[in-house]
Short mmCIF file of C-alpha atoms (C1' of nucleotides) in Angstrom, two decimals:
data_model
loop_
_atom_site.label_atom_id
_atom_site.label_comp_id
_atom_site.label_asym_id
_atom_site.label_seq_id
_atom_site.Cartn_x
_atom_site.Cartn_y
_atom_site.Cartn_z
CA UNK R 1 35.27 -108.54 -109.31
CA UNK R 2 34.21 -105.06 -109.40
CA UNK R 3 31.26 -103.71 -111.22
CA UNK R 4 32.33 -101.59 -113.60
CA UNK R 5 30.61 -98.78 -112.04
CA UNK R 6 32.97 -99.23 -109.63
CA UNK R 7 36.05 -98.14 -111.71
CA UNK R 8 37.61 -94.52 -111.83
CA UNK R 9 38.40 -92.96 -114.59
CA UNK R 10 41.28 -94.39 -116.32
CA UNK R 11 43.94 -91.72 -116.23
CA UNK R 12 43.48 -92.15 -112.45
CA UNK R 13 43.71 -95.93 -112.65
CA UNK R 14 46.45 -96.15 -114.70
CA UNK R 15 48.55 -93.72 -112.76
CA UNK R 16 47.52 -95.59 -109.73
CA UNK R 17 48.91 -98.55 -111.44
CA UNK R 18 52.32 -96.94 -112.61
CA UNK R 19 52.59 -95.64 -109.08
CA UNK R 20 52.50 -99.18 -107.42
CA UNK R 21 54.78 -101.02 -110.19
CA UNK R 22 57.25 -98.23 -109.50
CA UNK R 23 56.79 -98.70 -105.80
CA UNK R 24 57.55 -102.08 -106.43
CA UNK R 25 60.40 -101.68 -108.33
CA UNK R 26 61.91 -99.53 -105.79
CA UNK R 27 60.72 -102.33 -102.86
CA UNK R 28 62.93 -104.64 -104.66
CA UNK R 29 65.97 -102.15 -104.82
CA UNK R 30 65.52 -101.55 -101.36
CA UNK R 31 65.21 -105.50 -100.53
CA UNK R 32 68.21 -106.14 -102.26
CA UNK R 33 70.41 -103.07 -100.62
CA UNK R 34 69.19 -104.10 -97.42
CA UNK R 35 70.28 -107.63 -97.89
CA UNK R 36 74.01 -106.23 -98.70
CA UNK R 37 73.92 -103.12 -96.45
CA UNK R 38 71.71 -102.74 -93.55
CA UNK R 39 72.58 -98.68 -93.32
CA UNK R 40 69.22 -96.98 -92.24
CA UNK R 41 70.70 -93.73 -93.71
CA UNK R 42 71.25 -95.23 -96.76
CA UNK R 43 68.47 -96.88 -97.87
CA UNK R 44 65.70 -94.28 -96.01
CA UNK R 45 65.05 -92.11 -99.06
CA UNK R 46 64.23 -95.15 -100.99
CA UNK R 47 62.10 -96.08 -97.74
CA UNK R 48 60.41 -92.81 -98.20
CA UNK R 49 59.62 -93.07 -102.22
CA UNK R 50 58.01 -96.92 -101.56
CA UNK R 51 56.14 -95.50 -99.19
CA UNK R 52 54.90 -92.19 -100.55
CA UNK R 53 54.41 -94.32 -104.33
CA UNK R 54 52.27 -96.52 -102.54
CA UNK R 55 50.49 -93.69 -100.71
CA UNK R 56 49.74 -92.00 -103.64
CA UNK R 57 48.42 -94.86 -105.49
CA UNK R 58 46.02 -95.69 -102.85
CA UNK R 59 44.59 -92.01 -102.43
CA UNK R 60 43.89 -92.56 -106.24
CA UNK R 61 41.99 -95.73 -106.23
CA UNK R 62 40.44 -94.94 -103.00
CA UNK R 63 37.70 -96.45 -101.85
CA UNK R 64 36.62 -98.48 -104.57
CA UNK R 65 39.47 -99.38 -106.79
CA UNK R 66 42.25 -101.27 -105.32
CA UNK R 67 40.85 -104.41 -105.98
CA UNK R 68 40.59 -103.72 -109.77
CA UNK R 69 44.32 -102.67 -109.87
CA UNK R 70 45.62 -105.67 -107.69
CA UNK R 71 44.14 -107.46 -110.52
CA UNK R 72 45.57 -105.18 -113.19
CA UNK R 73 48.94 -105.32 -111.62
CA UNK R 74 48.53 -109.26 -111.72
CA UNK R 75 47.66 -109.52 -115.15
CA UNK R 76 50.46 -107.19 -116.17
CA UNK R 77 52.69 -109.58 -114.09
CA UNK R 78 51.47 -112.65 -115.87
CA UNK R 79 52.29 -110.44 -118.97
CA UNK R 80 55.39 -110.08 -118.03
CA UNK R 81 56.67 -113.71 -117.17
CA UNK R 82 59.89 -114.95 -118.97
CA UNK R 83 58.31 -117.34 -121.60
CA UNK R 84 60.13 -120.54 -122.00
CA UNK R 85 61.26 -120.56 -118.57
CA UNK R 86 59.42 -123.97 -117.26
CA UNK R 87 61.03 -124.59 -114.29
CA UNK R 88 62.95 -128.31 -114.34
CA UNK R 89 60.25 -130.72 -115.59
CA UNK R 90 60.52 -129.83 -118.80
CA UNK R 91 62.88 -132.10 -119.95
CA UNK R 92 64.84 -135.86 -119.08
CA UNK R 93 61.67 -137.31 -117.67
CA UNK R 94 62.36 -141.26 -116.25
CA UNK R 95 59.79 -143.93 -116.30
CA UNK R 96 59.12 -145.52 -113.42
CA UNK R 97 56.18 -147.38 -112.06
CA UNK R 98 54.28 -148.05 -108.94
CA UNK R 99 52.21 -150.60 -107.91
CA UNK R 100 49.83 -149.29 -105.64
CA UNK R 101 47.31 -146.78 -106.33
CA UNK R 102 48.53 -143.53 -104.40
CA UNK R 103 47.15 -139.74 -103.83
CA UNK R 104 43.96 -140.97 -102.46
CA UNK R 105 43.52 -138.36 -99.76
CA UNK R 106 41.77 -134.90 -99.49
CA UNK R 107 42.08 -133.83 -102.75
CA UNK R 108 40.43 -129.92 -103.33
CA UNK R 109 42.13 -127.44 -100.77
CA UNK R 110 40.25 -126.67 -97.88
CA UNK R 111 38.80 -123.57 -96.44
CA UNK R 112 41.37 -123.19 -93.49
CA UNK R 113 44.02 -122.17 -96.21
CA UNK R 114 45.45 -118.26 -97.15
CA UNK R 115 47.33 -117.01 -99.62
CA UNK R 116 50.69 -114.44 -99.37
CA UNK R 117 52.65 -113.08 -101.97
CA UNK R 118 55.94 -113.10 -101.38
CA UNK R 119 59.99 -113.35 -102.95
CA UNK R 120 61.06 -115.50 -99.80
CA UNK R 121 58.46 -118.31 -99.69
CA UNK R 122 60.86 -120.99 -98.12
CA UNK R 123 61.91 -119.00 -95.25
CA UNK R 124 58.74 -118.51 -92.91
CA UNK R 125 60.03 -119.68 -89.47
CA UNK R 126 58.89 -123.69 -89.64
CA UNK R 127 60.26 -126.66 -91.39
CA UNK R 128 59.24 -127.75 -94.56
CA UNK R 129 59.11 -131.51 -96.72
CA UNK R 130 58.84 -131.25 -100.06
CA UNK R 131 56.66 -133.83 -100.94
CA UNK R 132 55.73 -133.16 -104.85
CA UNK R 133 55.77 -130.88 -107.71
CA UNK R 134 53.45 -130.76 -110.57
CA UNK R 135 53.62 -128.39 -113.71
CA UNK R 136 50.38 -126.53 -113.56
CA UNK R 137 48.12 -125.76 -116.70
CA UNK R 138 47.51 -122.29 -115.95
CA UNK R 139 51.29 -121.31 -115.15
CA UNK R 140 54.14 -121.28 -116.84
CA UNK R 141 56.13 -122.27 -113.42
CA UNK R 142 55.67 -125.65 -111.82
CA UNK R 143 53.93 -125.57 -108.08
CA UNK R 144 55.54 -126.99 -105.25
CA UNK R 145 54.09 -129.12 -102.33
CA UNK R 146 55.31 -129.08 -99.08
CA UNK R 147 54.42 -130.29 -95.38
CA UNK R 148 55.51 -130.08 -92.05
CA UNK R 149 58.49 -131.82 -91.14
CA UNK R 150 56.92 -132.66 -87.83
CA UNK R 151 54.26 -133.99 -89.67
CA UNK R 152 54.95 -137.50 -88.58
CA UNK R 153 56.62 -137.02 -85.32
CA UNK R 154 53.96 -134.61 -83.93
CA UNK R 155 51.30 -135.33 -86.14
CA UNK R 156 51.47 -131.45 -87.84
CA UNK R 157 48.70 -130.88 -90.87
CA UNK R 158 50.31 -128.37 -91.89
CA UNK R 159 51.13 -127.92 -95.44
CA UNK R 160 52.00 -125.21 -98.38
CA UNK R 161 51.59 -125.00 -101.66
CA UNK R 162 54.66 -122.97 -103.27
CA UNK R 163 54.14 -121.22 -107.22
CA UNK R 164 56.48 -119.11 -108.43
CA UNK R 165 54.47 -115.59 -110.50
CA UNK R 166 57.23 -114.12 -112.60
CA UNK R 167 61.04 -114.26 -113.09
CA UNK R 168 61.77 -110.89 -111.10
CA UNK R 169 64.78 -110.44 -109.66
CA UNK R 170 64.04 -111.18 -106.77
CA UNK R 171 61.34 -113.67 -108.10
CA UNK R 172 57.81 -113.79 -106.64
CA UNK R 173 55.74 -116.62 -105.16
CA UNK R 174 52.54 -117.28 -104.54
CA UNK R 175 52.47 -119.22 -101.35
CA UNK R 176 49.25 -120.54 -100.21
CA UNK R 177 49.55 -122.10 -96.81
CA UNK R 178 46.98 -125.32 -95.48
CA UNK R 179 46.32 -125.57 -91.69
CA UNK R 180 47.76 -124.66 -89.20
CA UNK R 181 50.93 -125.74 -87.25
CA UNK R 182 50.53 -128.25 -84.53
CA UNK R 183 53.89 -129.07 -83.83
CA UNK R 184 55.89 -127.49 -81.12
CA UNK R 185 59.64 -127.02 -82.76
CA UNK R 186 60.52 -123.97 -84.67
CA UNK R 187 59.77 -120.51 -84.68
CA UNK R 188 56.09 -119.20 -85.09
CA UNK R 189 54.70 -119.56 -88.11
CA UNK R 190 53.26 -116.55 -89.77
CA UNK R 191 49.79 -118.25 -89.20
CA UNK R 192 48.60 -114.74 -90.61
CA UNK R 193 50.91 -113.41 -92.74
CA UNK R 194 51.82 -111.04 -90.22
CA UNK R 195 55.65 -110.42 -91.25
CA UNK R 196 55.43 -107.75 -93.54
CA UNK R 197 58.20 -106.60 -95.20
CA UNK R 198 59.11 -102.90 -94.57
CA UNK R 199 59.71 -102.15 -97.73
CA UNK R 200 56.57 -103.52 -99.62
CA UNK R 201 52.95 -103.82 -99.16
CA UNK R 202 51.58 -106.78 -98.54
CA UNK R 203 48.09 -108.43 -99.44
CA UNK R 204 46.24 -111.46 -97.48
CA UNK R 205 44.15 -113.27 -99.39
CA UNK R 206 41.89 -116.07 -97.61
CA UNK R 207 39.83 -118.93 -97.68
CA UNK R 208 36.31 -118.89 -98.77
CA UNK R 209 34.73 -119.07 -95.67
CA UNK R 210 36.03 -115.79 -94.23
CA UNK R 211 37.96 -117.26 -91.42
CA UNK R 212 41.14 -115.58 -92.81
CA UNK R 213 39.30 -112.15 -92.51
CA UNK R 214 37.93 -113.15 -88.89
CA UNK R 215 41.58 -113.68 -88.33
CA UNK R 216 42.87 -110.64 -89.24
CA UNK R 217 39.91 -108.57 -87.76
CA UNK R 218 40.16 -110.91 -84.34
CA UNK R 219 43.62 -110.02 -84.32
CA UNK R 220 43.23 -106.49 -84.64
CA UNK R 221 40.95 -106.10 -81.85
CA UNK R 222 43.63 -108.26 -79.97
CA UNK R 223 45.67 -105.11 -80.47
CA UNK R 224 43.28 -102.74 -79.40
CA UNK R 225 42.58 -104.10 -76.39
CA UNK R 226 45.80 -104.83 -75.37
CA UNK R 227 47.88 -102.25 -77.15
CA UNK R 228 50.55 -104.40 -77.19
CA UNK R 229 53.57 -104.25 -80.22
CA UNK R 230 54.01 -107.37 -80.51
CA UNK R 231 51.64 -110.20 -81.75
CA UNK R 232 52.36 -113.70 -80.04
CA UNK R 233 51.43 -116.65 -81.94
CA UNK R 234 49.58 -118.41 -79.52
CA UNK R 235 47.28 -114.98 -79.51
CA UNK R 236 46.59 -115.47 -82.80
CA UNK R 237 45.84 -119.73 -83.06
CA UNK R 238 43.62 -118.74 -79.82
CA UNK R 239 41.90 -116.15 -81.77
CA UNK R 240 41.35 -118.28 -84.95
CA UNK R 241 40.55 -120.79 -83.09
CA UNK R 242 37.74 -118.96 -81.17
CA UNK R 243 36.06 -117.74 -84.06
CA UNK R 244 36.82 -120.06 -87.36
CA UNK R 245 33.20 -122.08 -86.05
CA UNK R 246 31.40 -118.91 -87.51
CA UNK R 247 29.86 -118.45 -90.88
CA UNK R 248 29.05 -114.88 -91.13
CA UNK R 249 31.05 -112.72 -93.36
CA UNK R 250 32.66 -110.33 -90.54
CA UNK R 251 32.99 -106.87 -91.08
CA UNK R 252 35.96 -105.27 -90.42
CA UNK R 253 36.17 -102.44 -87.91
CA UNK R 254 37.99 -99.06 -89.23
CA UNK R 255 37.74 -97.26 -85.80
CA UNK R 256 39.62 -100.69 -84.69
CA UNK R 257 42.48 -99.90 -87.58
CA UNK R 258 42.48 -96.29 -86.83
CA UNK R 259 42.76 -96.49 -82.71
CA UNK R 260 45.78 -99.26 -83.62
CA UNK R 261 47.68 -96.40 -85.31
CA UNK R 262 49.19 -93.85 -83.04
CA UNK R 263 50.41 -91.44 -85.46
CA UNK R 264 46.70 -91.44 -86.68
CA UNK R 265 45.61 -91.40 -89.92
CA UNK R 266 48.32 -92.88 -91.68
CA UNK R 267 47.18 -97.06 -91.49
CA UNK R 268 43.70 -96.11 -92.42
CA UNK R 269 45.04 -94.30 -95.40
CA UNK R 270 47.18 -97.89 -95.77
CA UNK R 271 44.69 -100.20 -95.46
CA UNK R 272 41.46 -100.74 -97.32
CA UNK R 273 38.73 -103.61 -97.54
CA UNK R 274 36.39 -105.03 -99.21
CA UNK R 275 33.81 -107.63 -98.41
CA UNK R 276 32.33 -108.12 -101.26
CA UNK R 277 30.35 -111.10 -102.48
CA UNK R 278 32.64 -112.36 -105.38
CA UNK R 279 36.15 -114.15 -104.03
CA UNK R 280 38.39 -111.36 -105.15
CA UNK R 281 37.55 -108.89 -102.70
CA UNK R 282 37.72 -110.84 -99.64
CA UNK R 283 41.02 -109.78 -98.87
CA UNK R 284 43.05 -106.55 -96.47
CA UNK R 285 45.66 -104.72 -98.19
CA UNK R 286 48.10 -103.28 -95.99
CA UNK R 287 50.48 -100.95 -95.78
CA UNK R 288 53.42 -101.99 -93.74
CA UNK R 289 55.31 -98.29 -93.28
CA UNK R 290 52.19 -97.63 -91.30
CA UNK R 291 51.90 -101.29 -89.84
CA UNK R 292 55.44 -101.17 -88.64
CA UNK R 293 54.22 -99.96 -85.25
CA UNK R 294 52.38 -103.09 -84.66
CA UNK R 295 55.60 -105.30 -84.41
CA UNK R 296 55.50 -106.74 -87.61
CA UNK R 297 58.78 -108.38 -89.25
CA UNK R 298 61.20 -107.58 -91.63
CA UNK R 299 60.48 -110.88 -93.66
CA UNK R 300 59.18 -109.98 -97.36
CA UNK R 301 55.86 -110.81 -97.51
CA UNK R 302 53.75 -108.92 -100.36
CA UNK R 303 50.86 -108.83 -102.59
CA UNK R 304 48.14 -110.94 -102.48
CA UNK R 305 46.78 -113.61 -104.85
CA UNK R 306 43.98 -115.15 -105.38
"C1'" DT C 1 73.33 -144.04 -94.00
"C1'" DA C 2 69.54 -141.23 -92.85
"C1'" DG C 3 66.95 -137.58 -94.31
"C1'" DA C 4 65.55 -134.63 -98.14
"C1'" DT C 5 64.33 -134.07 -102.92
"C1'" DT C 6 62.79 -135.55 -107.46
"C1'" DT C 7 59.43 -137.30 -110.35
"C1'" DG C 8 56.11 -140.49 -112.64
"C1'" DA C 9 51.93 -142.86 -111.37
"C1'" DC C 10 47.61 -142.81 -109.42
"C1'" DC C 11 43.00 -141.18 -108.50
"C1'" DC C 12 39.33 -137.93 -106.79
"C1'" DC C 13 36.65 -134.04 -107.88
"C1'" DG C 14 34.71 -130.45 -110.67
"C1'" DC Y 1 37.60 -136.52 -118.80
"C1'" DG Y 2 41.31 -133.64 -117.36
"C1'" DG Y 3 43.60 -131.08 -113.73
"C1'" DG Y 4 45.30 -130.95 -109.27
"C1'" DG Y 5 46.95 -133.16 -105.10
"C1'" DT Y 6 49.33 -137.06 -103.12
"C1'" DC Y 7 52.13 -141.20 -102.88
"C1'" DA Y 8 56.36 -143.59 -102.81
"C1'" DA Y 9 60.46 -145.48 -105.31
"C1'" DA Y 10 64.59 -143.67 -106.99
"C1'" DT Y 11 68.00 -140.46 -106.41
"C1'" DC Y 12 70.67 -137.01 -104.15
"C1'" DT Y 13 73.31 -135.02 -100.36
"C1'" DA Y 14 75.47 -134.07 -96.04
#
DNA sequence: TAGATTTGACCCCG
DNA sequence: CGGGGTCAAATCTA
């Protein structure tokens, strides 16, 4: 990750860090008093505190040390994980057998794949399968497999990979979605994560061959040029599509992020990124208070993992 | 009864 | 050699 002559001092960091986990805190009030009461009035000077926490936070870390706390925040979330809460393999486990020798297929994840973090990771707009679950070594919660319903039908590659992060209320996931949709029922699929919740930041993370970035920074200049609200998904498979054949790490263009913000300075002051070399960095925090403008949803997608 | 989920077995890859 | 990803029979559910 960083070098450590990278990091602020610490009294900045950890402030920086207290300021996001109470901006989290108060995303997840907010989440939950929106679910019961969808009163603008009510809930807008918790709106206001997510959004000025997070503000805050960033200014601190600014320019060089998000990364470092998005990995301090996950570490103190891994801290903080209910122990002895394994999910339902744990226990009653039947014997069965099979025959035939099975799971032959691609078997490391491949590069068209990126990562959310999110407390709704079953509700994205497409139909899932479960096809599997397997208790992983390095979590205390089981992972979850899933693939397009459509994947026989229309022949859809699509699949997910579901792991819950901590026993929050609600409870986070790491979702880490594989291909893209082909199949033609259903709503869009986030094919970038691009329904942010308005009440929490959220973090892409992406494959290692940069075609998540390319995605994001292809769809960004989608926006500029068109200045259009909304982003349409066949924009954004045409974009991917136009530029996944591409190995050059892109770079991402600020004055593209600052013309797509009409109040001005506020989504560069939401956004940051960081192309470094090492796989943690190769990933866009954004705001979504100052992303709202760009049509993005009220679904609850949030941090990034790696 | 059809479709979805559960779960142990299997096997490739690092 | 072990972990992770997948398969498919058994089971569940609407």
């Amino acid at each position: 990750m960083a070098s450590p002559s990278m990091k602020k001092p610490t009294s900045d960091r950890e402030a920086a860090i207290q300021e996001v986990v109470r901006g989290r805190e108060l995303a997840a009030r907010l989440h939950s008093l929106l679910s019961v009461d969808p009163r603008r009035e009510l809930v807008h000077g918790l709106m206001e505190e997510v959004s000025q926490s997070f503000t805050r936070a960033l200014s601190l870390l600014k320019p060089t040390g998000i990364s470092e706390a998005i990995q301090e925040l996950a570490s103190m979330e891994e801290d903080s994980v209910c122990s002895g809460n394994q999910g339902s393999e744990a226990s009653g486990e039947k014997v069965r057998t099979s025959p035939h020798a099975k799971g032959v297929h691609s078997r490391r994840r491949p590069l068209q794949s990126w990562t959310i973090f999110t407390s709704t990771p079953h509700h994205d707009g497409h139909e899932w399968r479960k096809y599997g679950q397997k208790k992983i070594l390095s979590s205390d919660f089981p992972r979850s497999y899933y693939r397009c319903t459509h994947r026989d039908d229309q022949g859809c590659p699509a699949a997910k990979l579901v792991q819950q992060k901590d026993c929050n209320d609600p409870p986070m996931y790491v979702v880490t979605y594989i291909r893209h949709h082909a199949c033609k029922k259903g709503l869009p699929t986030p094919q970038l994560p691009v329904n942010c919740s308005p009440s929490e930041p959220c973090m892409l993370s992406f494959g290692s061959d940069w075609s998540g970035i390319k995605q994001v920074q292809s769809l960004l200049s989608s926006f500029n040029s068109t200045g259009e609200g909304h982003m349409g998904d066949d924009v954004i498979s045409a974009k991917f599509d136009a530029i996944s054949s591409s190995n050059d790490p892109p770079s991402l263009d600020l004055t593209t992020l600052e013309s797509l913000d009409p109040a001005g300075d506020d989504m560069l002051s939401g956004m940051s990124f960081s192309p470094n070399s090492d796989g943690f960095d190769k990933h866009l925090l954004m705001d979504p208070w100052n992303l709202g403008g760009l049509g993005f949803g009220d679904d609850s997608w949030s941090f990034l993992e790696v």
